[in-house]
CSV table of C-alpha atoms and ligand atoms in Angstrom, one decimal:
chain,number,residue,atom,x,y,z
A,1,UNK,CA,-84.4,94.1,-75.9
A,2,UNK,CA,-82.8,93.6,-72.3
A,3,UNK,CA,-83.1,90.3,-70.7
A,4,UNK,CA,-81.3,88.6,-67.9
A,5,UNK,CA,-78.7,85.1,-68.5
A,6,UNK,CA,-77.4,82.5,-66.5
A,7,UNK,CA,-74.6,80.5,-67.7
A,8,UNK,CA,-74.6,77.0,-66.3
A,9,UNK,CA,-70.6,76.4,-65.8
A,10,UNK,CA,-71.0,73.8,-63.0
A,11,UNK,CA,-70.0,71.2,-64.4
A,12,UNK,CA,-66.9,68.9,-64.6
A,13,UNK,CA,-66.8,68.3,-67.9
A,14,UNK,CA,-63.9,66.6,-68.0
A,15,UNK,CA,-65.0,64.0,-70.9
A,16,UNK,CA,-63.3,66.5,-73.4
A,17,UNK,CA,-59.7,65.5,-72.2
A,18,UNK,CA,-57.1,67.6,-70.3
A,19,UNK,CA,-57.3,68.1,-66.3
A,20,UNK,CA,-59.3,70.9,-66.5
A,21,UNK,CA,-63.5,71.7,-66.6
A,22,UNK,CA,-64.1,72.1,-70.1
A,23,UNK,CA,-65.8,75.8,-69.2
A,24,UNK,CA,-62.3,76.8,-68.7
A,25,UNK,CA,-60.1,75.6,-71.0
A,26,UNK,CA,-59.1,78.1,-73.5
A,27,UNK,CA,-60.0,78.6,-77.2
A,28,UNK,CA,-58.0,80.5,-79.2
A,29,UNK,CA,-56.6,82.5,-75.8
A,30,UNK,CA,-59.7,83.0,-74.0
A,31,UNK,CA,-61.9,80.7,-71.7
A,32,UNK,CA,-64.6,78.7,-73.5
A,33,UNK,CA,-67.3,80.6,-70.9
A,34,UNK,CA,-65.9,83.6,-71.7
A,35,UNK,CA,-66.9,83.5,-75.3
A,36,UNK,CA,-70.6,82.3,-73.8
A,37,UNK,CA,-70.8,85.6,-71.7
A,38,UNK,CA,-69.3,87.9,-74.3
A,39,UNK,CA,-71.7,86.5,-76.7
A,40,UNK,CA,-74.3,87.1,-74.4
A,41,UNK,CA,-73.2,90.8,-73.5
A,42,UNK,CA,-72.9,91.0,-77.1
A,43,UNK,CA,-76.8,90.2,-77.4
A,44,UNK,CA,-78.2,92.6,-74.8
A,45,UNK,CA,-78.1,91.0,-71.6
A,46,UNK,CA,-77.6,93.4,-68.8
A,47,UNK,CA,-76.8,90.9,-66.2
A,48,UNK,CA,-74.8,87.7,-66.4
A,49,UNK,CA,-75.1,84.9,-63.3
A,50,UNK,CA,-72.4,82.6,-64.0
A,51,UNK,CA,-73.0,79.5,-61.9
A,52,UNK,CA,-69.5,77.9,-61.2
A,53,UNK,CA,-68.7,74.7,-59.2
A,54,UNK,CA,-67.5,76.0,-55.9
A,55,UNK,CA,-63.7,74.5,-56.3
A,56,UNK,CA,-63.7,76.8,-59.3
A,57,UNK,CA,-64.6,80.5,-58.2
A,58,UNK,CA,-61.4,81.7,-58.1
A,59,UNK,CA,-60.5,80.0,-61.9
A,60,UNK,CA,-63.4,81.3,-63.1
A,61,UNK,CA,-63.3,85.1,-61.6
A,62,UNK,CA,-59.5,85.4,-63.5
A,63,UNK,CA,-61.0,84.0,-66.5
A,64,UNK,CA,-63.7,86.2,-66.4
A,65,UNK,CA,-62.2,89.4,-65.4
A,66,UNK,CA,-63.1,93.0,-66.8
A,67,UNK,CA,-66.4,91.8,-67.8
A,68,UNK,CA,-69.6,94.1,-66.6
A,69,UNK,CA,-72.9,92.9,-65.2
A,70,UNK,CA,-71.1,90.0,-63.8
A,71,UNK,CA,-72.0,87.8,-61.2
A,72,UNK,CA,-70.4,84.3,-60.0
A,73,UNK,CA,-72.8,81.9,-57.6
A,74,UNK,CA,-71.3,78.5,-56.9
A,75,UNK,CA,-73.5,75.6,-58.3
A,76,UNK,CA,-74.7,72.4,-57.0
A,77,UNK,CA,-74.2,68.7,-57.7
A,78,UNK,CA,-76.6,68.5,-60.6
A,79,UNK,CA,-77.2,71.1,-63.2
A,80,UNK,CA,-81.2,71.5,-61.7
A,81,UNK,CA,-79.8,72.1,-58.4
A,82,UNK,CA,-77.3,74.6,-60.4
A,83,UNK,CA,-80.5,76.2,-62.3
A,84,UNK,CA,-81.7,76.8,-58.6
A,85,UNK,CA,-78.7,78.6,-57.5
A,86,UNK,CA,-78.5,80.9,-60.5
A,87,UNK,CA,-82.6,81.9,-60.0
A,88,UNK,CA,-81.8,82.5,-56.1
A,89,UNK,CA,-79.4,85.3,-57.6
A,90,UNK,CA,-82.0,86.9,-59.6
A,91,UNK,CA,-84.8,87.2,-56.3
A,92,UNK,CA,-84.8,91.1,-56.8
A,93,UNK,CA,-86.3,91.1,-60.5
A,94,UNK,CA,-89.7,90.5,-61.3
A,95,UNK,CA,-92.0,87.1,-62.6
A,96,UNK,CA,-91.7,89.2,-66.2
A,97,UNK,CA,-88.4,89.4,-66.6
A,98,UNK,CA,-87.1,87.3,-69.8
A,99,UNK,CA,-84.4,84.5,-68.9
A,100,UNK,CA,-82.4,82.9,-71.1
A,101,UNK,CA,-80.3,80.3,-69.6
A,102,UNK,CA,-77.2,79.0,-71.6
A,103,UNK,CA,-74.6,76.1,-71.6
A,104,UNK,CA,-71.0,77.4,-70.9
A,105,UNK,CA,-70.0,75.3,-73.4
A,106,UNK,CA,-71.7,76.3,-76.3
A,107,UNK,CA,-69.3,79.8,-77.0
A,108,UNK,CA,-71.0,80.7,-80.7
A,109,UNK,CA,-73.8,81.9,-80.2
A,110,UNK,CA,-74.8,84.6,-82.4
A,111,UNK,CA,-77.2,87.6,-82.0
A,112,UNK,CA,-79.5,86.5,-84.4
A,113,UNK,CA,-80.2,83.2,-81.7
A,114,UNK,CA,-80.4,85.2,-78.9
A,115,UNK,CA,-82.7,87.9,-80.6
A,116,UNK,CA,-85.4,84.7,-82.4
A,117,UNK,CA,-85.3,83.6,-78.6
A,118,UNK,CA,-86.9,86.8,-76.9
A,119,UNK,CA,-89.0,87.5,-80.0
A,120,UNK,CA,-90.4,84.0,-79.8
A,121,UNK,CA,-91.1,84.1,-75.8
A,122,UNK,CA,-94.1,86.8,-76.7
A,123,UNK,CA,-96.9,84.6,-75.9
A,124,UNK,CA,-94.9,81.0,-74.7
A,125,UNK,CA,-93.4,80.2,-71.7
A,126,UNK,CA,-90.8,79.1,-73.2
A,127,UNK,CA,-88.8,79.2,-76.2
A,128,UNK,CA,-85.6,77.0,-77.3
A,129,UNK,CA,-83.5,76.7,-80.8
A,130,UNK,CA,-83.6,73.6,-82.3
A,131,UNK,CA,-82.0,71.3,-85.3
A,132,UNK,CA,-83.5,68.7,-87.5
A,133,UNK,CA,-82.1,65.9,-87.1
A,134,UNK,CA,-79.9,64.9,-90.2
A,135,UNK,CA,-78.6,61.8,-89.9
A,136,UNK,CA,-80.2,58.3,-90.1
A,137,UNK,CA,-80.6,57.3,-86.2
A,138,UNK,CA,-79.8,53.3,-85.1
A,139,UNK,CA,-80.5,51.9,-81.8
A,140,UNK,CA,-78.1,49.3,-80.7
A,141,UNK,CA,-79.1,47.1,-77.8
A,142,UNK,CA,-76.7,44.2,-77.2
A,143,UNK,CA,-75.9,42.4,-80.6
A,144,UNK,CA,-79.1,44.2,-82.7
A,145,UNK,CA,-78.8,47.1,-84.6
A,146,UNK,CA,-82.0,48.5,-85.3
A,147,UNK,CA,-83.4,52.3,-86.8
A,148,UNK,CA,-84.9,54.5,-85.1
A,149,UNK,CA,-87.8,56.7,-86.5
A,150,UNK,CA,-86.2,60.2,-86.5
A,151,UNK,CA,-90.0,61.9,-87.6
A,152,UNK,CA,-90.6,64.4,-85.2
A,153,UNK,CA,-87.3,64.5,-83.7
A,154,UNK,CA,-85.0,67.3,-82.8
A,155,UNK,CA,-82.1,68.6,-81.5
A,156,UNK,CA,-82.5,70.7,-78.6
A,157,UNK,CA,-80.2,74.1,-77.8
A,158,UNK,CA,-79.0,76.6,-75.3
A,159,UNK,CA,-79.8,79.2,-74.4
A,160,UNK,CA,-83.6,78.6,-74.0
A,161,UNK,CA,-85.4,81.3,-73.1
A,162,UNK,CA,-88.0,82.2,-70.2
A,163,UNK,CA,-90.6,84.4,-68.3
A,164,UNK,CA,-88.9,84.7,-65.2
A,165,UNK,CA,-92.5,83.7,-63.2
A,166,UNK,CA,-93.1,80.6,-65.2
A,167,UNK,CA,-89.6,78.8,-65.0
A,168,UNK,CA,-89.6,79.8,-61.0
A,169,UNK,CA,-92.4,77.9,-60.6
A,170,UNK,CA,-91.5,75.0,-63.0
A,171,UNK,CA,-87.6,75.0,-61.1
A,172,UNK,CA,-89.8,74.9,-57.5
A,173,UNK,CA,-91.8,72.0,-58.8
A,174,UNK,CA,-89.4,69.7,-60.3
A,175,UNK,CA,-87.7,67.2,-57.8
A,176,UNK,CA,-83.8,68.5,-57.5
A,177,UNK,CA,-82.3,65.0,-57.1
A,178,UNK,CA,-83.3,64.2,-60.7
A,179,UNK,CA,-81.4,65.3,-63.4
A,180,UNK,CA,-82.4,67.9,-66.2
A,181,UNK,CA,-80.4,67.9,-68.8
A,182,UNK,CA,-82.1,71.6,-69.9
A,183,UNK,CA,-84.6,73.7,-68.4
A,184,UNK,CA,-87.2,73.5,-70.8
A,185,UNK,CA,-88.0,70.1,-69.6
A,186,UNK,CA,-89.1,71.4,-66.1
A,187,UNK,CA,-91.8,73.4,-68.3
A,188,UNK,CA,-92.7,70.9,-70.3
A,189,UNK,CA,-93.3,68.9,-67.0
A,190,UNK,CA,-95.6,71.7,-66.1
A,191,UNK,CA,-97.6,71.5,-69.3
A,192,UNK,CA,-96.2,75.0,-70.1
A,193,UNK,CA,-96.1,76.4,-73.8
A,194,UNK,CA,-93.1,75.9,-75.5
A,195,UNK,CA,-91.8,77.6,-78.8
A,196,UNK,CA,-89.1,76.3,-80.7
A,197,UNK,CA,-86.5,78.5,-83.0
A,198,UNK,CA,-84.1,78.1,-85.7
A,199,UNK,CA,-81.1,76.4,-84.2
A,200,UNK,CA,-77.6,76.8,-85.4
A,201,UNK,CA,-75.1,74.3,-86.2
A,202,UNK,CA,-72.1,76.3,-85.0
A,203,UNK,CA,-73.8,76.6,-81.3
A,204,UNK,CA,-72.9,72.9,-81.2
A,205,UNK,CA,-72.0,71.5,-77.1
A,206,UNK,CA,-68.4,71.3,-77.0
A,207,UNK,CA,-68.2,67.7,-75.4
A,208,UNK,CA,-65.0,65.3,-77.1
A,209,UNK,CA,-61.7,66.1,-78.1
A,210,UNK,CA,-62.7,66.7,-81.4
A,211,UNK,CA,-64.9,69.1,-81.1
A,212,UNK,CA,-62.3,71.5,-79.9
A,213,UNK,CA,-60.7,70.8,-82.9
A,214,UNK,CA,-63.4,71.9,-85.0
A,215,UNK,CA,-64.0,75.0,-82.4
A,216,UNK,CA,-60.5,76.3,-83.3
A,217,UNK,CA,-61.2,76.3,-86.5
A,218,UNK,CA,-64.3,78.1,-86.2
A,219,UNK,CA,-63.0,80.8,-83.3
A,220,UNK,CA,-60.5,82.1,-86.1
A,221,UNK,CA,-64.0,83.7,-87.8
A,222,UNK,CA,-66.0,84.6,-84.9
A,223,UNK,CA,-64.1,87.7,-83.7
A,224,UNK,CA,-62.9,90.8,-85.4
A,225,UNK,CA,-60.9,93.4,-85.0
A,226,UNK,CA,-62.2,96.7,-85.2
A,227,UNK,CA,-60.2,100.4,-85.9
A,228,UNK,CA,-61.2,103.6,-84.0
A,229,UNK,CA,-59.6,106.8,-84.2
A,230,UNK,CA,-59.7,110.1,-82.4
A,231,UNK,CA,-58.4,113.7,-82.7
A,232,UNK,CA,-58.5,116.9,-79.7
A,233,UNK,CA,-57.6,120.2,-79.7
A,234,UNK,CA,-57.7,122.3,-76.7
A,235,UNK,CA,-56.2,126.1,-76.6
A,236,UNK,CA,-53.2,127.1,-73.8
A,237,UNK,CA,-55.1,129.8,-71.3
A,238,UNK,CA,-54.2,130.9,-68.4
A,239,UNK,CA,-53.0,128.4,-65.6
A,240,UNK,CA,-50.3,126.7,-64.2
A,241,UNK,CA,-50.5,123.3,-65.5
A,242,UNK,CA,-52.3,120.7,-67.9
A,243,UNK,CA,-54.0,117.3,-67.9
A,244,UNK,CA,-52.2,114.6,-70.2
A,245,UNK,CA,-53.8,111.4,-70.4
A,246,UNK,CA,-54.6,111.0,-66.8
A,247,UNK,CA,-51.1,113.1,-65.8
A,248,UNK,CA,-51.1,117.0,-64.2
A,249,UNK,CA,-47.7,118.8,-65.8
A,250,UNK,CA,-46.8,121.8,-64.7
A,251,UNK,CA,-46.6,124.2,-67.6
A,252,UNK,CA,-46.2,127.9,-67.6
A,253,UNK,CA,-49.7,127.9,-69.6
A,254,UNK,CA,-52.9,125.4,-68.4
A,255,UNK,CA,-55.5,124.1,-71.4
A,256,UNK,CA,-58.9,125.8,-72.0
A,257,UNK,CA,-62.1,123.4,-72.1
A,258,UNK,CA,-65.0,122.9,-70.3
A,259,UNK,CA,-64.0,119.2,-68.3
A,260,UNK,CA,-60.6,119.0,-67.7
A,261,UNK,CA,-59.3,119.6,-71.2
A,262,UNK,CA,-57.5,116.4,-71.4
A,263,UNK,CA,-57.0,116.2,-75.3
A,264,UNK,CA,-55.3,112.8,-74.8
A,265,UNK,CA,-58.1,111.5,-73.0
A,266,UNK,CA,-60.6,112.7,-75.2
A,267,UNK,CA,-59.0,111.6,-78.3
A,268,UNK,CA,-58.9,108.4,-76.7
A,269,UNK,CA,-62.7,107.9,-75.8
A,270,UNK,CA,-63.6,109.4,-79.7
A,271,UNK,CA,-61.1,106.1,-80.7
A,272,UNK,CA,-62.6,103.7,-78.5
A,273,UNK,CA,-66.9,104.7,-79.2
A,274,UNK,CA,-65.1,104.9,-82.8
A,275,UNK,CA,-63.9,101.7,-82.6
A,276,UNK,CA,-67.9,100.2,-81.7
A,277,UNK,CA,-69.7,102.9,-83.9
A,278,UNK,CA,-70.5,104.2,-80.6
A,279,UNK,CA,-70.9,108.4,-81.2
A,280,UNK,CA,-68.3,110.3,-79.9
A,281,UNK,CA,-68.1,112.3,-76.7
A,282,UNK,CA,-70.0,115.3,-77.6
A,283,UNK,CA,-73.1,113.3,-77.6
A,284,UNK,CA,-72.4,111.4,-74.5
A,285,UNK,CA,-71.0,114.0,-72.4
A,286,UNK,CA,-72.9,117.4,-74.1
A,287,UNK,CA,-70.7,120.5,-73.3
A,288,UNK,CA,-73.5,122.5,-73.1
A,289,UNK,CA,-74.3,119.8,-69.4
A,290,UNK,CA,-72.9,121.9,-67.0
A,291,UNK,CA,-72.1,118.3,-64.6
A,292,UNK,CA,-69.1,117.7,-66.8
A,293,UNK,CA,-67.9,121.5,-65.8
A,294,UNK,CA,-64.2,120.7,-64.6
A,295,UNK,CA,-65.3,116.1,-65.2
A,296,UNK,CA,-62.0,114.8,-64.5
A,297,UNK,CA,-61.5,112.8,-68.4
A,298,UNK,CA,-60.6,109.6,-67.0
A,299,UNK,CA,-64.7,109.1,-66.3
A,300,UNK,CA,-65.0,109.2,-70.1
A,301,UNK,CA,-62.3,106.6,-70.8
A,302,UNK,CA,-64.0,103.8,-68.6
A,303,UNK,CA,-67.2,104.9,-69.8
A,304,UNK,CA,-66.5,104.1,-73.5
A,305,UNK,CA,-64.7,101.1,-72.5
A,306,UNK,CA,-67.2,99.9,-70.3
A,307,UNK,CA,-69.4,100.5,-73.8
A,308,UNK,CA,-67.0,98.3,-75.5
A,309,UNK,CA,-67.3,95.6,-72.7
A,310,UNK,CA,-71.0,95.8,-72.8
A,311,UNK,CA,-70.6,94.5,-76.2
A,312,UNK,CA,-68.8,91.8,-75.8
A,313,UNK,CA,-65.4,93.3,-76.9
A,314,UNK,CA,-61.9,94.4,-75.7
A,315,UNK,CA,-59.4,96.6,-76.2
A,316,UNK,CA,-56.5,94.8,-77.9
A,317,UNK,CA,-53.6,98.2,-78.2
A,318,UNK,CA,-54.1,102.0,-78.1
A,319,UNK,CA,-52.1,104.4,-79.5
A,320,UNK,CA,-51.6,108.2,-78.5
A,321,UNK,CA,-49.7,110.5,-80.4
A,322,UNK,CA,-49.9,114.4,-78.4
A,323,UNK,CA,-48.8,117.5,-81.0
A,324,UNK,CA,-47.3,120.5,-79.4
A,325,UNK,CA,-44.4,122.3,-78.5
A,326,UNK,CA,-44.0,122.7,-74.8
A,327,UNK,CA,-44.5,121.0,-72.3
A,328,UNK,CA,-41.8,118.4,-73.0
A,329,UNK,CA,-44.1,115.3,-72.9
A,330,UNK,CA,-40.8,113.0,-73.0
A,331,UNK,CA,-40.7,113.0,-68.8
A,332,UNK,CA,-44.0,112.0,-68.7
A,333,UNK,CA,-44.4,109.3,-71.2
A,334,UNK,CA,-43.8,106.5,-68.9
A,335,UNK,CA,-46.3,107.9,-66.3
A,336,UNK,CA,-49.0,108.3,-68.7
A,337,UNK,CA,-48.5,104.8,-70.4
A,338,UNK,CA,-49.2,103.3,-66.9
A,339,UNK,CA,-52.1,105.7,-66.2
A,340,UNK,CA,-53.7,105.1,-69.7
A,341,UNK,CA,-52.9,101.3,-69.1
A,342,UNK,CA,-54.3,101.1,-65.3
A,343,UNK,CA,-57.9,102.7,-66.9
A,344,UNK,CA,-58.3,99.9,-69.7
A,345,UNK,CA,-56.8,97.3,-68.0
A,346,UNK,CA,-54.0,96.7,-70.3
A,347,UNK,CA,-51.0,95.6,-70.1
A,348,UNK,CA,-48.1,98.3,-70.5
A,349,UNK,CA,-46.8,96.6,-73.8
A,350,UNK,CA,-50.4,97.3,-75.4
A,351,UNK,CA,-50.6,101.3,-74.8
A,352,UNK,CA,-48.0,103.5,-76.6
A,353,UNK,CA,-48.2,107.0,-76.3
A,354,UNK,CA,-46.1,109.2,-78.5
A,355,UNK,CA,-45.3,113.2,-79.1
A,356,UNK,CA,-43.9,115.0,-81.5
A,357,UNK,CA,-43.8,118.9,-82.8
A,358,UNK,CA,-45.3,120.2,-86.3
A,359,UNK,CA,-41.8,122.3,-86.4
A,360,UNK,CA,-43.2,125.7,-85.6
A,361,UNK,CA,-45.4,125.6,-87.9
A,362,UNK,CA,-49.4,126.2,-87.4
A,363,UNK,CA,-51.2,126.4,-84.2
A,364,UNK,CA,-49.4,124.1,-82.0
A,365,UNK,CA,-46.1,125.1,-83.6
A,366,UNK,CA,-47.4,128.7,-82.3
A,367,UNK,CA,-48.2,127.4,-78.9
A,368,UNK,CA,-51.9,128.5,-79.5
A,369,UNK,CA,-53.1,125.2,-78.3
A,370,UNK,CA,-52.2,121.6,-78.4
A,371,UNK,CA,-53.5,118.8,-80.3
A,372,UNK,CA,-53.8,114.4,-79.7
A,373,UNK,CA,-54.7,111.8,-81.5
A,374,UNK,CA,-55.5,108.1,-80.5
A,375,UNK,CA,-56.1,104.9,-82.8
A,376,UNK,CA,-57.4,102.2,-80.7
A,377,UNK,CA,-57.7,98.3,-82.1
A,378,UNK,CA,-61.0,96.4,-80.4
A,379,UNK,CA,-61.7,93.1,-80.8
A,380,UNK,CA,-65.8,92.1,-80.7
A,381,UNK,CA,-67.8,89.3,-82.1
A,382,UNK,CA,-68.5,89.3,-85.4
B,401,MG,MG1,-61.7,117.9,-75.8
């Protein structure tokens, strides 16, 4: 299930209170379009076009940053004219390519949403989540209060979901200078077939002050923290030298293995595709492939973080520990911190790498070989 997103972040939004568009303030430490994207990495989506109003590019590329399949377009004046910018960014893909277009502002979405959504598009043109509507509705209209019939009526959502063909030719046909407030509406203008899905009550539009309140509350659940741990051995051969997370030592000795032999790498990646229930780097990187003869290691630590990213998550600390009795890893700790940091994007505080000796005793403590281990801490949506 790969689809395409756009994330409508255009907007001012500044009902919600505090000087900045409500797409950027932060909930619980990240950027409320954040969580949308992650969320949508989370679900499959291979691409994300973020449509940004143009004074906030630069706000929004630091609140975004690390993120893959990323682009930013600047957005227009209304949100249809916005629409039109994001689908100018897609011109490459094809009239069958599934869509779904999302509010910034709605950050919990869950995979289950997203996954009704492209199920539902077999056969529609469109598909959208939507919620009964609960409570008893009243019209007021100067000094009379009177109730509306609610039969029929429901709550529309985001993200709603399209053939790529189909909402190109509803965007083209609906007048820009009037105002959309969702996408479906162009279809439905069209007379195109429209599918609706269960909605969610936590995808609620974060509008008033309130609602951040309630958001808070509900961001403390939505992410967890997940534990990955790795273990390496490589034997001393002949050589000069060894690779140590990302560092060259020289060594009377180098390290047999058929990349680079970078145990602290390696233990690493196992801990971060550990981390995601990923597989480990055997499967990804097969020894037996003779293009990762000599692979400096460092390709397989952004690969499995890059995994990591695809799913919405990040790396919140990592942890090294290298067993062995020479070299003397103490003049390189500092070095291979900051290389191990530069790869993941971390900051130093968050990467610790640590050696120690087993006392002469077993194979490291007979200089046969050296050994590493990692534990890694990843944070994902539930
Ligand atoms: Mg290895």
């Amino acid at each position: 299930m790969t689809f395409t997103a756009i994330v409508v972040a255009a907007g001012a939004g500044l009902r919600a209170g505090e000087g900045l568009p409500k797409a950027w303030r932060r909930l619980a430490g990240r950027a409320i379009a954040r969580w949308s994207v992650e969320s949508l990495l989370a679900g499959g989506a291979r691409e994300v076009v973020v449509v940004v109003a143009e004074d906030c590019v630069d706000l929004a590329g630091a609140a975004l940053a690390g993120l893959p399949g990323l682009r930013l377009v600047a957005g227009g004046d209304t949100r249809a004219r916005s629409v039109a910018a994001g689908l100018e960014a897609l011109d490459g893909l094809g009239d069958g390519e599934i869509v779904l277009i999302h509010d910034a502002a709605r950050p919990f979405l869950a995979r289950e949403t997203i996954a009704g959504l492209v199920q539902a598009l077999d056969g529609a043109d469109a598909a959208l989540p939507a919620l009964p509507v609960a409570d008893t509705l009243k019209r007021r209209r100067d000094a009379t209060v009177t109730t509306v019939d609610r039969t029929g009526l429901l709550r529309a959502q985001t993200p709603q979901a399209f053939r790529l063909g189909p909402l190109r030719r509803a965007a083209a046909a609906w007048d820009a200078a009037r105002e959309a407030t969702d996408e479906a509406s162009m279809l439905e203008a069209l007379g195109g077939r429209i599918v609706l899905t269960a909605g969610d009550p936590k995808l609620f539009k974060l509008t008033y002050p309130e609602d951040f309140e309630m958001a808070e509350q509900l961001a403390a659940g939505a992410r967890i923290t997940r534990i990955g741990q790795g273990v390496d051995a490589h034997r001393f051969g002949p050589g000069d030298g060894v690779d140590l997370c990302g560092v060259r030592i020289a060594h009377t000795h180098g390290l047999v293995g058929h990349s680079d032999a970078d145990a602290g790498l390696h233990a690493l990646t196992d801990a971060l595709l550990g981390a995601i229930g990923d597989g480990d780097i055997g499967e990804h990187f097969p020894p037996s492939d003779p293009k990762w003869r000599g692979a400096a290691s460092h390709r397989f630590v952004t690969f499995a973080a890059e995994r990591i990213a695809r799913r919405g998550g990040r790396v919140a600390n990592v942890d090294v520990t290298l067993v062995c009795e020479a070299p003397k890893i103490a003049p390189h700790r500092a070095a291979m911190r900051q290389r191990v940091a530069a790869l993941l994007g971390l900051p130093l505080d968050r990467v610790s790498v640590k050696a120690t000796t087993t006392e002469a005793m077993g194979f490291t403590g007979r200089r046969e070989g050296l050994l590493a281990q990692a534990v890694v801490a990843v944070e994902t949506p539930a």
